[in-house]
Short mmCIF file of C-alpha atoms in Angstrom, two decimals:
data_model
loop_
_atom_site.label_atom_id
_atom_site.label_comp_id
_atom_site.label_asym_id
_atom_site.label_seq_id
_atom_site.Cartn_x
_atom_site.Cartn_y
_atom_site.Cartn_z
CA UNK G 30 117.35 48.29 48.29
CA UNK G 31 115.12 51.04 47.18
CA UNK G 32 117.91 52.15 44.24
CA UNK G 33 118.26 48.63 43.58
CA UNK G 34 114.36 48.72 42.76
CA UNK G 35 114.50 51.58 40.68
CA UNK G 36 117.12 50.85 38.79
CA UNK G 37 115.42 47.43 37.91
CA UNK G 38 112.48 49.14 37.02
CA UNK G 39 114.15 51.75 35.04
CA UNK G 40 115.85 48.69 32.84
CA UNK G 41 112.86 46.61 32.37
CA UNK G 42 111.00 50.07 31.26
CA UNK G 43 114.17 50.58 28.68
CA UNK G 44 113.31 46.69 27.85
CA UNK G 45 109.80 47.51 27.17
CA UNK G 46 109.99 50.73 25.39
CA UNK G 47 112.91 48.88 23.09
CA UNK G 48 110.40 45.80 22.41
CA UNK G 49 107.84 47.87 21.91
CA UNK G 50 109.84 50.40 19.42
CA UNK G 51 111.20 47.03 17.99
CA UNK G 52 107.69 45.44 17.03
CA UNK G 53 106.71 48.73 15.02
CA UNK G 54 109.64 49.74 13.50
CA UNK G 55 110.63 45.97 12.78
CA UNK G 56 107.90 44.85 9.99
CA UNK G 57 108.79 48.41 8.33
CA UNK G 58 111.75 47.43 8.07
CA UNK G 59 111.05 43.73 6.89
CA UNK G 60 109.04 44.93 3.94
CA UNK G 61 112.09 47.35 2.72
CA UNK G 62 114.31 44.73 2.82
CA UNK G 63 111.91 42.43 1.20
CA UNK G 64 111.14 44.46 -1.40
CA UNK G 65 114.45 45.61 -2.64
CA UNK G 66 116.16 42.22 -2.71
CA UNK G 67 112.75 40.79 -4.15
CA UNK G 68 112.88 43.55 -6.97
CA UNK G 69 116.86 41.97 -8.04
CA UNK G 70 115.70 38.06 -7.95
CA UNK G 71 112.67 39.19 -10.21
CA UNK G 72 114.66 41.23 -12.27
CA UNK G 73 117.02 38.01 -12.65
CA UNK G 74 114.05 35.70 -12.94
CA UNK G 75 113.21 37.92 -16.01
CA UNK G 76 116.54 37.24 -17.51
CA UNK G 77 116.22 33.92 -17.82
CA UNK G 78 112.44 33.48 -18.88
CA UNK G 79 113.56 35.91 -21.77
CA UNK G 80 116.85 33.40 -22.21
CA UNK G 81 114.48 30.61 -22.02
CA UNK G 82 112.29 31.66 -24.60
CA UNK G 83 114.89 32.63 -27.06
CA UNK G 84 116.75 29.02 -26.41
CA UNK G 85 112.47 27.26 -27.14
CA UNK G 86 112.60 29.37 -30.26
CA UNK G 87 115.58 28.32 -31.44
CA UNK G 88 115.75 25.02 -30.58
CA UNK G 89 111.73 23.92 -30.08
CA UNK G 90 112.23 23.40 -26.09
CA UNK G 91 113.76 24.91 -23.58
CA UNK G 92 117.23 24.39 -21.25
CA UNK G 93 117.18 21.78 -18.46
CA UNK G 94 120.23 23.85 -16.99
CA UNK G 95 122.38 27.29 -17.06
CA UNK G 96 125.60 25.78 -18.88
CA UNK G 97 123.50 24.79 -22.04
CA UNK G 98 121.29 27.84 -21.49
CA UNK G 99 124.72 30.36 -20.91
CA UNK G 100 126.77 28.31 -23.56
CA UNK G 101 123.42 29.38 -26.33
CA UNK G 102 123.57 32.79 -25.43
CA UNK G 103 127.15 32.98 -26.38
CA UNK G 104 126.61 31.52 -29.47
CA UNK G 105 122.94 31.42 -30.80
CA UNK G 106 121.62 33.25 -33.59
CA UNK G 107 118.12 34.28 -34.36
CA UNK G 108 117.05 33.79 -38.14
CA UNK G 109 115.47 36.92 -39.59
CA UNK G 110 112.72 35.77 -42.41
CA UNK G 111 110.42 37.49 -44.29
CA UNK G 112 107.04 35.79 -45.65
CA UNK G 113 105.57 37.16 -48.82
CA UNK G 114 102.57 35.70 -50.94
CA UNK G 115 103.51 34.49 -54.62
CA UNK G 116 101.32 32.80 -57.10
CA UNK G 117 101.63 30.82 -60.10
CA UNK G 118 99.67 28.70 -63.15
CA UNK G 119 100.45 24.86 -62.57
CA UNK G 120 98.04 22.41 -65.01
CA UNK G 121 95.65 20.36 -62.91
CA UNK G 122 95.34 16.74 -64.35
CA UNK G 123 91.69 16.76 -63.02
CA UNK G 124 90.36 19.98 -64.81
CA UNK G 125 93.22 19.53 -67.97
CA UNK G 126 93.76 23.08 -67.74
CA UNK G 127 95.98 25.83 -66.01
CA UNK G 128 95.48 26.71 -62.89
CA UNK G 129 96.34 29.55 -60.39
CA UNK G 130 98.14 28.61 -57.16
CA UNK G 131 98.56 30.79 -54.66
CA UNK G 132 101.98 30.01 -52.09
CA UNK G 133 103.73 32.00 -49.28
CA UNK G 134 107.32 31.96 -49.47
CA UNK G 135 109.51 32.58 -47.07
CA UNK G 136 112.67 34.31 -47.73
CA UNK G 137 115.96 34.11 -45.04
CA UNK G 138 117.18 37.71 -44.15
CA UNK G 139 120.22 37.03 -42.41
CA UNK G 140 120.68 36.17 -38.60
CA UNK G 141 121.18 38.40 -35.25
CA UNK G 142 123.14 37.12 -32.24
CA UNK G 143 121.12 36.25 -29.55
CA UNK G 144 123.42 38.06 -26.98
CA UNK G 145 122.97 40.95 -28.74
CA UNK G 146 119.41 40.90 -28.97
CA UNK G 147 118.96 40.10 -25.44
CA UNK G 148 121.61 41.68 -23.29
CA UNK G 149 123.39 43.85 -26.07
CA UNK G 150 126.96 44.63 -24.41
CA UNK G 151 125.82 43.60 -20.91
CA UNK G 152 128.13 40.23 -19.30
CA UNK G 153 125.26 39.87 -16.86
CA UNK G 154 123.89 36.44 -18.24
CA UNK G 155 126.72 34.75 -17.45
CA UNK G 156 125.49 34.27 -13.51
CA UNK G 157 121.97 33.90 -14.81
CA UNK G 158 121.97 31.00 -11.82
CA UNK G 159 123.05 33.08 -8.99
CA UNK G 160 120.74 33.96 -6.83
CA UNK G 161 121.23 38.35 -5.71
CA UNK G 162 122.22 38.91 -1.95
CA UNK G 163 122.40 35.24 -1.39
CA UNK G 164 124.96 34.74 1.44
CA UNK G 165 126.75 31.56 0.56
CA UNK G 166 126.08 31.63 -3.55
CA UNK G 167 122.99 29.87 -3.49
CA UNK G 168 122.07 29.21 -6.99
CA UNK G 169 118.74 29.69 -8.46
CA UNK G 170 116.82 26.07 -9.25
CA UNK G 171 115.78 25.19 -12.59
CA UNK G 172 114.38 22.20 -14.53
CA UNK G 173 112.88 21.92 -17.82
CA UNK G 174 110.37 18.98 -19.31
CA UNK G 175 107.01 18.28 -21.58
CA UNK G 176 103.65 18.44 -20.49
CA UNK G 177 100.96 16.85 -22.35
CA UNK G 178 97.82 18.71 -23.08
CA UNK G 179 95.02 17.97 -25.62
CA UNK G 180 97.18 15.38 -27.22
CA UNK G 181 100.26 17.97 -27.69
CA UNK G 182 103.78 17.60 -26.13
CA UNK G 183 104.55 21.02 -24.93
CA UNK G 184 108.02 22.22 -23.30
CA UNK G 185 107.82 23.69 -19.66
CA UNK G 186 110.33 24.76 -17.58
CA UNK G 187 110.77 26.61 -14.35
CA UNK G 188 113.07 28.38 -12.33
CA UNK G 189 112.91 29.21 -8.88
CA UNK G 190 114.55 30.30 -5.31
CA UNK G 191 113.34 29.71 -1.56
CA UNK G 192 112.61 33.03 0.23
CA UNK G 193 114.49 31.39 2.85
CA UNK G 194 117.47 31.98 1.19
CA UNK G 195 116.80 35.46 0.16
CA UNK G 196 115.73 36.71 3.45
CA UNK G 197 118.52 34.61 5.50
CA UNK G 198 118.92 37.44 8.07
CA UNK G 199 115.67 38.40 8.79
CA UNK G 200 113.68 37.50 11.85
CA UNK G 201 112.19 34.27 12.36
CA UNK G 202 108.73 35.16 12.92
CA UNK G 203 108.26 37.46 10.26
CA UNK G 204 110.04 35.42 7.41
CA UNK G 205 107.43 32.70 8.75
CA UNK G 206 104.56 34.84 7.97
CA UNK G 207 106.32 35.92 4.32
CA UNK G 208 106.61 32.04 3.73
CA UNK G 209 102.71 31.68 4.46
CA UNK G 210 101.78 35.00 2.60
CA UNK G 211 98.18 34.78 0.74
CA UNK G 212 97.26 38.13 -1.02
CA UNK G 213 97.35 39.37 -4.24
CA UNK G 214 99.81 42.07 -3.64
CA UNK G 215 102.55 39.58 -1.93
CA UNK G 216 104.75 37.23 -3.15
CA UNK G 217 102.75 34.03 -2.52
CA UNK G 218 104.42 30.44 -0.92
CA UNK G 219 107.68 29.88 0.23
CA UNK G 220 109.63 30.50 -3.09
CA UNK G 221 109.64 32.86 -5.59
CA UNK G 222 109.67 31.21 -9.16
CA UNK G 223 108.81 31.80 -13.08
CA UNK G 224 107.67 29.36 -15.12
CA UNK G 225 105.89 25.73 -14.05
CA UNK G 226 106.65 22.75 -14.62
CA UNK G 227 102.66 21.49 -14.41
CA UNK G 228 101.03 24.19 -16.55
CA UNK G 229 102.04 25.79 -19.90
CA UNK G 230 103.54 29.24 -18.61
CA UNK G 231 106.28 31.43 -18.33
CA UNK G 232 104.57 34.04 -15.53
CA UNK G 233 105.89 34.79 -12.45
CA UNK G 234 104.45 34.29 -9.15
CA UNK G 235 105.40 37.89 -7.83
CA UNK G 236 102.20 40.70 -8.45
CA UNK G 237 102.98 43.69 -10.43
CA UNK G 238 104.51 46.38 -8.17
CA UNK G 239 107.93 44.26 -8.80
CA UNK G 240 107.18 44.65 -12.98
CA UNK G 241 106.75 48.58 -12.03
CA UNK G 242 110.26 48.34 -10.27
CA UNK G 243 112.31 47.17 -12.13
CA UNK G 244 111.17 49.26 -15.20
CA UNK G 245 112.15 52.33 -13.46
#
């Protein structure tokens, strides 16, 4: 009986020291994972605010999904202008006599490919809507509409992925916590998104250590 009791004890102190180890060692580990698959979905996020904008350039708004916005970066072309001031003497009826007129003209250059501006040689824009380390190709949502502001019709869009999905193996408790995070150096709510579909913007709701990341 008395082995019995030690060895019992000696278990549920193995228990304890591993719980113990576990609840230390376990948020370290958290945050690493955190932050290197957070780093690729920003880095992706990027991507296609920078596709977005190019498309609103081009075409006044932007893409309510990936085809169109995939299917412009194939084939879209920037136009390359030049403005230059000009002048000339035009007779004014009102005066009877020659006047000077001053004009800006603007001359067309020639065009650049939008691929090549944006991703050069690189085939990555082409899953623009996959979301990195996603387990079951979870796609990244994305929507695009007007907001009206001051009397002006102004395109919006957003794109945007649950942290759910990009911490899918992670423990419960502490991807509960990350889903409630408040703080200026966190990722703040449940998903991490660009854009808005509410407000005129194309920021991010990550804070900057992810910018310093994925310039490195």
């Amino acid at each position: 009986m008395k082995t019995i009791i030690q060895i019992v004890l000696w278990v549920g102190c193995i228990a304890l020291g591993y719980l113990i180890y576990n609840s230390i060692t376990g948020p370290i580990k958290f945050k690493e994972v955190k932050q290197e698959r957070y780093a690729q979905v920003v880095a992706k996020l990027k991507d296609i605010r920078n596709s977005q904008d190019a498309y609103k350039t081009v075409n006044g708004k932007y893409a309510n999904d990936f085809n169109s916005l995939i299917r412009f970066i194939d084939t879209g072309k920037y136009v390359i202008t030049q403005q230059r001031d000009s002048s000339f003497m035009e007779f004014d009826k009102a005066y009877g006599i020659d006047l000077l007129k001053e004009v800006k003209i603007i001359d067309t250059l020639g065009f650049i490919s939008v691929k090549d501006s944006l991703f050069k040689k690189d085939s990555r824009y082409k899953t623009l809507m996959d979301v990195p380390t996603a387990p079951n190709g979870e796609k990244f949502e994305m929507k695009a509409a007007f907001v009206d502001k001051s009397g002006y019709r102004a395109p919006v869009f957003e794109a945007k992925v649950a942290k759910n999905v990009i911490l899918y193996d992670q423990p419960k408790d502490l991807l509960a916590r990350e889903n409630a995070a408040l703080s200026v150096e966190e990722v703040n709510g449940p998903s991490i998104y660009v854009g808005s579909l509410d407000e005129v913007s194309t920021s991010g709701n990550w804070p900057p250590i992810y910018d310093k990341k994925n310039d490195q």
